[in-house]
PDB file of C-alpha atoms and ligand atoms in Angstrom:
ATOM      1  CA  MET A  30       0.000   0.000   0.000  1.00 92.00           C
ATOM      2  CA  ALA A  31       1.487   3.318  -1.099  1.00 96.00           C
ATOM      3  CA  ARG A  32       0.780   6.668   0.550  1.00 98.00           C
ATOM      4  CA  VAL A  33      -0.095   9.093  -2.251  1.00 98.00           C
ATOM      5  CA  ALA A  34      -0.605  12.868  -2.161  1.00 98.00           C
ATOM      6  CA  VAL A  35      -3.229  14.023  -4.670  1.00 98.00           C
ATOM      7  CA  ILE A  36      -2.673  17.781  -4.814  1.00 98.00           C
ATOM      8  CA  TYR A  37      -4.902  20.045  -6.877  1.00 98.00           C
ATOM      9  CA  GLY A  38      -5.418  23.635  -7.916  1.00 98.00           C
ATOM     10  CA  THR A  39      -8.954  24.660  -8.761  1.00 98.00           C
ATOM     11  CA  THR A  40     -10.852  27.893  -9.316  1.00 96.00           C
ATOM     12  CA  GLU A  41     -14.428  26.716  -9.962  1.00 94.00           C
ATOM     13  CA  GLY A  42     -14.225  23.173  -8.570  1.00 96.00           C
ATOM     14  CA  GLN A  43     -13.874  20.834 -11.570  1.00 98.00           C
ATOM     15  CA  THR A  44     -10.224  19.936 -10.921  1.00 98.00           C
ATOM     16  CA  ALA A  45     -11.139  19.277  -7.276  1.00 98.00           C
ATOM     17  CA  ALA A  46     -13.805  16.820  -8.487  1.00 98.00           C
ATOM     18  CA  ILE A  47     -11.301  15.105 -10.807  1.00 98.00           C
ATOM     19  CA  ALA A  48      -8.694  14.896  -8.016  1.00 98.00           C
ATOM     20  CA  GLU A  49     -11.320  13.371  -5.715  1.00 98.00           C
ATOM     21  CA  ARG A  50     -12.163  10.771  -8.351  1.00 98.00           C
ATOM     22  CA  ILE A  51      -8.453   9.908  -8.768  1.00 98.00           C
ATOM     23  CA  ALA A  52      -8.075   9.549  -4.990  1.00 98.00           C
ATOM     24  CA  GLY A  53     -11.087   7.191  -5.004  1.00 98.00           C
ATOM     25  CA  VAL A  54      -9.561   4.987  -7.720  1.00 98.00           C
ATOM     26  CA  LEU A  55      -6.237   4.883  -5.842  1.00 98.00           C
ATOM     27  CA  ALA A  56      -8.044   3.890  -2.623  1.00 98.00           C
ATOM     28  CA  ASP A  57      -9.969   1.167  -4.485  1.00 97.00           C
ATOM     29  CA  ALA A  58      -6.620  -0.126  -5.783  1.00 97.00           C
ATOM     30  CA  GLY A  59      -5.485  -0.563  -2.163  1.00 97.00           C
ATOM     31  CA  HIS A  60      -3.442   2.630  -1.758  1.00 98.00           C
ATOM     32  CA  ASP A  61      -3.723   5.379   0.854  1.00 98.00           C
ATOM     33  CA  PRO A  62      -4.429   8.720  -0.866  1.00 98.00           C
ATOM     34  CA  ALA A  63      -4.412  12.139   0.810  1.00 98.00           C
ATOM     35  CA  LEU A  64      -6.504  14.683  -1.112  1.00 98.00           C
ATOM     36  CA  LEU A  65      -4.926  18.121  -0.651  1.00 98.00           C
ATOM     37  CA  HIS A  66      -5.811  21.586  -1.971  1.00 98.00           C
ATOM     38  CA  GLY A  67      -2.585  23.069  -3.330  1.00 98.00           C
ATOM     39  CA  ALA A  68      -3.312  26.483  -1.792  1.00 98.00           C
ATOM     40  CA  HIS A  69      -3.940  25.014   1.670  1.00 97.00           C
ATOM     41  CA  LEU A  70      -1.346  22.331   2.256  1.00 97.00           C
ATOM     42  CA  PRO A  71      -1.358  21.147   5.877  1.00 95.00           C
ATOM     43  CA  PRO A  72       1.218  22.757   8.175  1.00 94.00           C
ATOM     44  CA  GLY A  73       4.381  20.692   8.188  1.00 93.00           C
ATOM     45  CA  PHE A  74       3.612  19.141   4.784  1.00 96.00           C
ATOM     46  CA  GLU A  75       6.618  17.106   3.644  1.00 97.00           C
ATOM     47  CA  ILE A  76       6.686  15.495   0.248  1.00 98.00           C
ATOM     48  CA  GLU A  77       9.042  12.809   1.599  1.00 96.00           C
ATOM     49  CA  ALA A  78       6.136  11.448   3.662  1.00 97.00           C
ATOM     50  CA  TYR A  79       4.576  10.146   0.416  1.00 98.00           C
ATOM     51  CA  ASP A  80       5.482   7.268  -1.915  1.00 98.00           C
ATOM     52  CA  GLY A  81       3.887   8.983  -4.914  1.00 98.00           C
ATOM     53  CA  VAL A  82       2.293  12.276  -5.924  1.00 98.00           C
ATOM     54  CA  VAL A  83      -0.443  13.260  -8.389  1.00 98.00           C
ATOM     55  CA  VAL A  84      -0.767  16.979  -9.147  1.00 98.00           C
ATOM     56  CA  GLY A  85      -3.609  18.603 -11.084  1.00 98.00           C
ATOM     57  CA  ALA A  86      -4.375  22.191 -12.067  1.00 98.00           C
ATOM     58  CA  SER A  87      -6.792  24.014 -14.352  1.00 98.00           C
ATOM     59  CA  VAL A  88      -6.148  26.672 -16.971  1.00 97.00           C
ATOM     60  CA  HIS A  89      -7.420  30.235 -16.620  1.00 96.00           C
ATOM     61  CA  VAL A  90      -6.361  32.839 -19.161  1.00 93.00           C
ATOM     62  CA  GLY A  91      -3.635  30.568 -20.486  1.00 94.00           C
ATOM     63  CA  ARG A  92      -2.043  29.628 -17.156  1.00 97.00           C
ATOM     64  CA  HIS A  93      -2.338  27.013 -14.447  1.00 98.00           C
ATOM     65  CA  GLN A  94      -2.885  28.194 -10.850  1.00 98.00           C
ATOM     66  CA  ARG A  95       0.269  29.951  -9.672  1.00 98.00           C
ATOM     67  CA  TYR A  96       0.294  28.132  -6.332  1.00 98.00           C
ATOM     68  CA  VAL A  97       0.453  24.794  -8.173  1.00 98.00           C
ATOM     69  CA  THR A  98       3.241  25.995 -10.474  1.00 98.00           C
ATOM     70  CA  ARG A  99       5.143  27.215  -7.418  1.00 98.00           C
ATOM     71  CA  PHE A 100       4.591  23.902  -5.604  1.00 98.00           C
ATOM     72  CA  ALA A 101       5.864  21.850  -8.563  1.00 98.00           C
ATOM     73  CA  ARG A 102       8.897  24.113  -9.080  1.00 98.00           C
ATOM     74  CA  GLU A 103       9.846  24.030  -5.400  1.00 98.00           C
ATOM     75  CA  HIS A 104       9.484  20.245  -5.206  1.00 98.00           C
ATOM     76  CA  ALA A 105      10.744  19.361  -8.701  1.00 98.00           C
ATOM     77  CA  ALA A 106      13.829  17.505  -7.433  1.00 98.00           C
ATOM     78  CA  ALA A 107      11.738  15.272  -5.143  1.00 98.00           C
ATOM     79  CA  LEU A 108       8.982  14.822  -7.743  1.00 98.00           C
ATOM     80  CA  ASN A 109      11.540  13.783 -10.360  1.00 98.00           C
ATOM     81  CA  GLY A 110      12.784  11.058  -8.019  1.00 97.00           C
ATOM     82  CA  MET A 111       9.435   9.429  -7.193  1.00 98.00           C
ATOM     83  CA  PRO A 112       6.378   8.068  -9.028  1.00 98.00           C
ATOM     84  CA  ALA A 113       4.546  11.254  -9.974  1.00 98.00           C
ATOM     85  CA  ALA A 114       1.876  12.385 -12.419  1.00 98.00           C
ATOM     86  CA  PHE A 115       0.451  15.688 -13.615  1.00 98.00           C
ATOM     87  CA  PHE A 116      -2.912  16.441 -15.195  1.00 98.00           C
ATOM     88  CA  SER A 117      -4.138  19.672 -16.733  1.00 98.00           C
ATOM     89  CA  VAL A 118      -7.825  20.634 -16.958  1.00 98.00           C
ATOM     90  CA  SER A 119      -9.043  23.109 -19.546  1.00 96.00           C
ATOM     91  CA  LEU A 120     -11.813  24.046 -21.900  1.00 93.00           C
ATOM     92  CA  THR A 121      -9.456  23.828 -24.861  1.00 92.00           C
ATOM     93  CA  ALA A 122      -9.130  20.098 -24.155  1.00 92.00           C
ATOM     94  CA  ALA A 123     -12.882  19.794 -24.669  1.00 90.00           C
ATOM     95  CA  ALA A 124     -12.838  21.141 -28.224  1.00 85.00           C
ATOM     96  CA  GLY A 125     -12.692  18.268 -30.664  1.00 81.00           C
ATOM     97  CA  THR A 126     -10.136  19.663 -33.129  1.00 86.00           C
ATOM     98  CA  ASP A 127      -6.484  18.639 -33.491  1.00 90.00           C
ATOM     99  CA  GLU A 128      -5.491  22.287 -33.161  1.00 90.00           C
ATOM    100  CA  ALA A 129      -7.306  22.648 -29.819  1.00 89.00           C
ATOM    101  CA  ARG A 130      -5.851  19.372 -28.546  1.00 90.00           C
ATOM    102  CA  GLU A 131      -2.370  20.615 -29.466  1.00 94.00           C
ATOM    103  CA  THR A 132      -3.015  23.901 -27.658  1.00 95.00           C
ATOM    104  CA  ALA A 133      -4.167  22.056 -24.524  1.00 96.00           C
ATOM    105  CA  ARG A 134      -1.103  19.802 -24.671  1.00 97.00           C
ATOM    106  CA  GLY A 135       1.097  22.872 -25.232  1.00 98.00           C
ATOM    107  CA  LEU A 136      -0.226  24.460 -22.016  1.00 98.00           C
ATOM    108  CA  LEU A 137       0.667  21.294 -20.127  1.00 98.00           C
ATOM    109  CA  GLU A 138       4.161  21.240 -21.683  1.00 98.00           C
ATOM    110  CA  GLU A 139       4.663  24.902 -20.717  1.00 98.00           C
ATOM    111  CA  PHE A 140       3.869  24.002 -17.108  1.00 98.00           C
ATOM    112  CA  LEU A 141       6.441  21.186 -17.148  1.00 98.00           C
ATOM    113  CA  THR A 142       9.130  23.377 -18.750  1.00 98.00           C
ATOM    114  CA  GLU A 143       8.496  26.159 -16.261  1.00 98.00           C
ATOM    115  CA  THR A 144       8.657  23.825 -13.260  1.00 98.00           C
ATOM    116  CA  GLU A 145      11.493  21.554 -14.567  1.00 98.00           C
ATOM    117  CA  TRP A 146       9.408  18.539 -13.600  1.00 98.00           C
ATOM    118  CA  GLU A 147       9.362  15.375 -15.729  1.00 98.00           C
ATOM    119  CA  PRO A 148       6.422  13.327 -14.435  1.00 98.00           C
ATOM    120  CA  ASP A 149       6.019   9.613 -15.219  1.00 98.00           C
ATOM    121  CA  ALA A 150       2.494  10.220 -16.506  1.00 98.00           C
ATOM    122  CA  THR A 151       0.591  13.233 -17.821  1.00 98.00           C
ATOM    123  CA  ALA A 152      -2.933  13.858 -19.064  1.00 98.00           C
ATOM    124  CA  VAL A 153      -5.090  16.641 -20.393  1.00 97.00           C
ATOM    125  CA  PHE A 154      -8.730  16.465 -19.282  1.00 97.00           C
ATOM    126  CA  PRO A 155     -11.650  18.526 -20.551  1.00 96.00           C
ATOM    127  CA  GLY A 156     -13.145  20.636 -17.762  1.00 96.00           C
ATOM    128  CA  ALA A 157     -16.521  22.299 -17.359  1.00 97.00           C
ATOM    129  CA  LEU A 158     -18.389  25.480 -18.123  1.00 96.00           C
ATOM    130  CA  ARG A 159     -20.106  26.598 -14.938  1.00 94.00           C
ATOM    131  CA  TYR A 160     -22.019  29.606 -16.193  1.00 96.00           C
ATOM    132  CA  SER A 161     -24.180  29.633 -13.046  1.00 94.00           C
ATOM    133  CA  GLU A 162     -21.117  30.314 -10.901  1.00 92.00           C
ATOM    134  CA  TYR A 163     -19.557  33.070 -13.015  1.00 95.00           C
ATOM    135  CA  GLY A 164     -20.180  36.756 -12.431  1.00 95.00           C
ATOM    136  CA  LEU A 165     -21.802  38.671 -15.269  1.00 95.00           C
ATOM    137  CA  LEU A 166     -18.604  39.701 -17.053  1.00 95.00           C
ATOM    138  CA  THR A 167     -16.986  36.261 -16.797  1.00 95.00           C
ATOM    139  CA  ARG A 168     -20.208  34.628 -17.999  1.00 96.00           C
ATOM    140  CA  TYR A 169     -20.218  36.690 -21.172  1.00 94.00           C
ATOM    141  CA  ALA A 170     -16.473  36.345 -21.713  1.00 94.00           C
ATOM    142  CA  MET A 171     -16.760  32.560 -21.359  1.00 95.00           C
ATOM    143  CA  ARG A 172     -19.751  32.478 -23.681  1.00 96.00           C
ATOM    144  CA  ARG A 173     -17.664  34.266 -26.306  1.00 94.00           C
ATOM    145  CA  ILE A 174     -14.770  31.829 -25.860  1.00 89.00           C
ATOM    146  CA  ALA A 175     -17.142  28.845 -25.946  1.00 90.00           C
ATOM    147  CA  LYS A 176     -18.620  30.118 -29.193  1.00 90.00           C
ATOM    148  CA  GLN A 177     -15.146  30.442 -30.668  1.00 84.00           C
ATOM    149  CA  TYR A 178     -14.463  26.755 -29.854  1.00 80.00           C
ATOM    150  CA  GLY A 179     -17.883  25.575 -31.028  1.00 83.00           C
ATOM    151  CA  GLU A 180     -18.973  24.745 -27.476  1.00 88.00           C
ATOM    152  CA  ASP A 181     -22.141  25.338 -25.499  1.00 93.00           C
ATOM    153  CA  THR A 182     -23.365  28.923 -25.236  1.00 94.00           C
ATOM    154  CA  ASP A 183     -26.655  28.588 -23.310  1.00 96.00           C
ATOM    155  CA  THR A 184     -25.675  30.489 -20.157  1.00 96.00           C
ATOM    156  CA  SER A 185     -28.819  29.388 -18.309  1.00 95.00           C
ATOM    157  CA  ARG A 186     -27.184  26.048 -17.450  1.00 96.00           C
ATOM    158  CA  ASP A 187     -23.806  24.418 -16.722  1.00 96.00           C
ATOM    159  CA  TYR A 188     -21.887  21.941 -18.877  1.00 96.00           C
ATOM    160  CA  GLU A 189     -19.421  19.232 -17.886  1.00 97.00           C
ATOM    161  CA  TYR A 190     -17.080  17.830 -20.558  1.00 96.00           C
ATOM    162  CA  THR A 191     -14.798  15.671 -18.386  1.00 97.00           C
ATOM    163  CA  ASP A 192     -14.341  12.130 -19.679  1.00 97.00           C
ATOM    164  CA  TRP A 193     -14.574  10.219 -16.383  1.00 98.00           C
ATOM    165  CA  ASP A 194     -13.501   6.918 -18.008  1.00 98.00           C
ATOM    166  CA  ALA A 195     -10.281   8.618 -19.135  1.00 98.00           C
ATOM    167  CA  VAL A 196      -9.768   9.908 -15.567  1.00 98.00           C
ATOM    168  CA  ASP A 197     -10.270   6.382 -14.197  1.00 98.00           C
ATOM    169  CA  ARG A 198      -7.782   4.932 -16.715  1.00 98.00           C
ATOM    170  CA  PHE A 199      -5.175   7.569 -15.808  1.00 98.00           C
ATOM    171  CA  ALA A 200      -5.603   6.826 -12.081  1.00 98.00           C
ATOM    172  CA  THR A 201      -5.509   3.061 -12.610  1.00 98.00           C
ATOM    173  CA  GLU A 202      -2.320   3.323 -14.677  1.00 98.00           C
ATOM    174  CA  PHE A 203      -0.743   5.482 -11.980  1.00 98.00           C
ATOM    175  CA  ALA A 204      -1.800   2.968  -9.306  1.00 97.00           C
ATOM    176  CA  GLY A 205       0.124   0.378 -11.340  1.00 95.00           C
ATOM    177  CA  LEU A 206       3.281   2.514 -11.191  1.00 95.00           C
ATOM    178  CA  LEU A 207       3.131   2.436  -7.385  1.00 94.00           C
ATOM    179  CA  GLU A 208       3.285  -1.354  -7.185  1.00 82.00           C
TER     180      GLU A 208
HETATM  181  C1  LIG B   8     -12.193  33.201 -16.322  1.00 57.10           C
HETATM  182  C2  LIG B   8     -11.870  31.886 -17.000  1.00 57.10           C
HETATM  183  C3  LIG B   8     -10.802  31.815 -17.866  1.00 57.10           C
HETATM  184  C4  LIG B   8     -10.494  30.605 -18.532  1.00 57.10           C
HETATM  185  N1  LIG B   8      -9.441  30.550 -19.391  1.00 57.10           N
HETATM  186  C5  LIG B   8      -9.186  29.420 -20.084  1.00 57.10           C
HETATM  187  C6  LIG B   8      -8.124  29.361 -21.017  1.00 57.10           C
HETATM  188  O1  LIG B   8      -7.360  30.308 -21.202  1.00 57.10           O
HETATM  189  N2  LIG B   8      -7.946  28.208 -21.702  1.00 57.10           N
HETATM  190  C7  LIG B   8      -8.753  27.107 -21.514  1.00 57.10           C
HETATM  191  O2  LIG B   8      -8.556  26.110 -22.189  1.00 57.10           O
HETATM  192  N3  LIG B   8      -9.751  27.117 -20.603  1.00 57.10           N
HETATM  193  C8  LIG B   8      -9.989  28.242 -19.888  1.00 57.10           C
HETATM  194  N4  LIG B   8     -11.005  28.271 -18.976  1.00 57.10           N
HETATM  195  C9  LIG B   8     -11.807  27.066 -18.742  1.00 57.10           C
HETATM  196  C10 LIG B   8     -11.394  26.314 -17.469  1.00 57.10           C
HETATM  197  O3  LIG B   8     -10.110  25.739 -17.607  1.00 57.10           O
HETATM  198  C11 LIG B   8     -12.427  25.223 -17.197  1.00 57.10           C
HETATM  199  O4  LIG B   8     -13.665  25.849 -16.897  1.00 57.10           O
HETATM  200  C12 LIG B   8     -12.049  24.282 -16.070  1.00 57.10           C
HETATM  201  O5  LIG B   8     -13.052  23.305 -15.923  1.00 57.10           O
HETATM  202  C13 LIG B   8     -11.835  25.025 -14.759  1.00 57.10           C
HETATM  203  O6  LIG B   8     -11.416  24.101 -13.785  1.00 57.10           O
HETATM  204  P1  LIG B   8     -11.616  24.414 -12.228  1.00 57.10           P
HETATM  205  O7  LIG B   8     -13.103  24.406 -11.994  1.00 57.10           O
HETATM  206  O8  LIG B   8     -10.948  23.292 -11.527  1.00 57.10           O
HETATM  207  O9  LIG B   8     -10.987  25.728 -11.958  1.00 57.10           O
HETATM  208  C14 LIG B   8     -11.309  29.449 -18.288  1.00 57.10           C
HETATM  209  C15 LIG B   8     -12.377  29.538 -17.381  1.00 57.10           C
HETATM  210  C16 LIG B   8     -12.671  30.733 -16.754  1.00 57.10           C
HETATM  211  C17 LIG B   8     -13.839  30.800 -15.809  1.00 57.10           C
END
């Protein structure tokens, strides 16, 4: 049984939900996951206390949460020496075109270059459009962006694009790396 830190950055909650799902799969595989918000790590957090780490963050205006970038950069040496995985959540990943997929992948690669971390596994997951939770300006900005990518523009409801089977596969493969 491996002790695994599942650390996430989230702004509207979708990456938190994905991290929770990953922690559930790891627990079902017999491991001991700790689900941790990257902006509120427990006092005395030490990466050495874990046998593996999964980090996730979402993209807002072309960047992942700064506190996650900072965490990965500060712990890159330790992360590079242990089983570790990174996943990126974005709307771009939800658009079905090759160009959008490349953009989403490019954002993930930028994160890895910036942090000097070379994880054993990476993934890009489509996120969600939570119009009901955005303020007026954000709602209209997101509607414009969604239109540009051919996604849903009815702001009277929310949309979730995450492929949960892909999340489960990613978590199961990572569980295998811990054995
Ligand atoms: C203000 C705002 C800016 C965003 N900017 C981007 C972006 O630049 N690229 C992108 O692919 N997705 C962008 N998104 C979409 C988010 O990545 C997506 O909604 C994701 O599910 C958010 O995850 P979270 O709920 O964990 O924060 C943006 C969303 C919001 C609300």
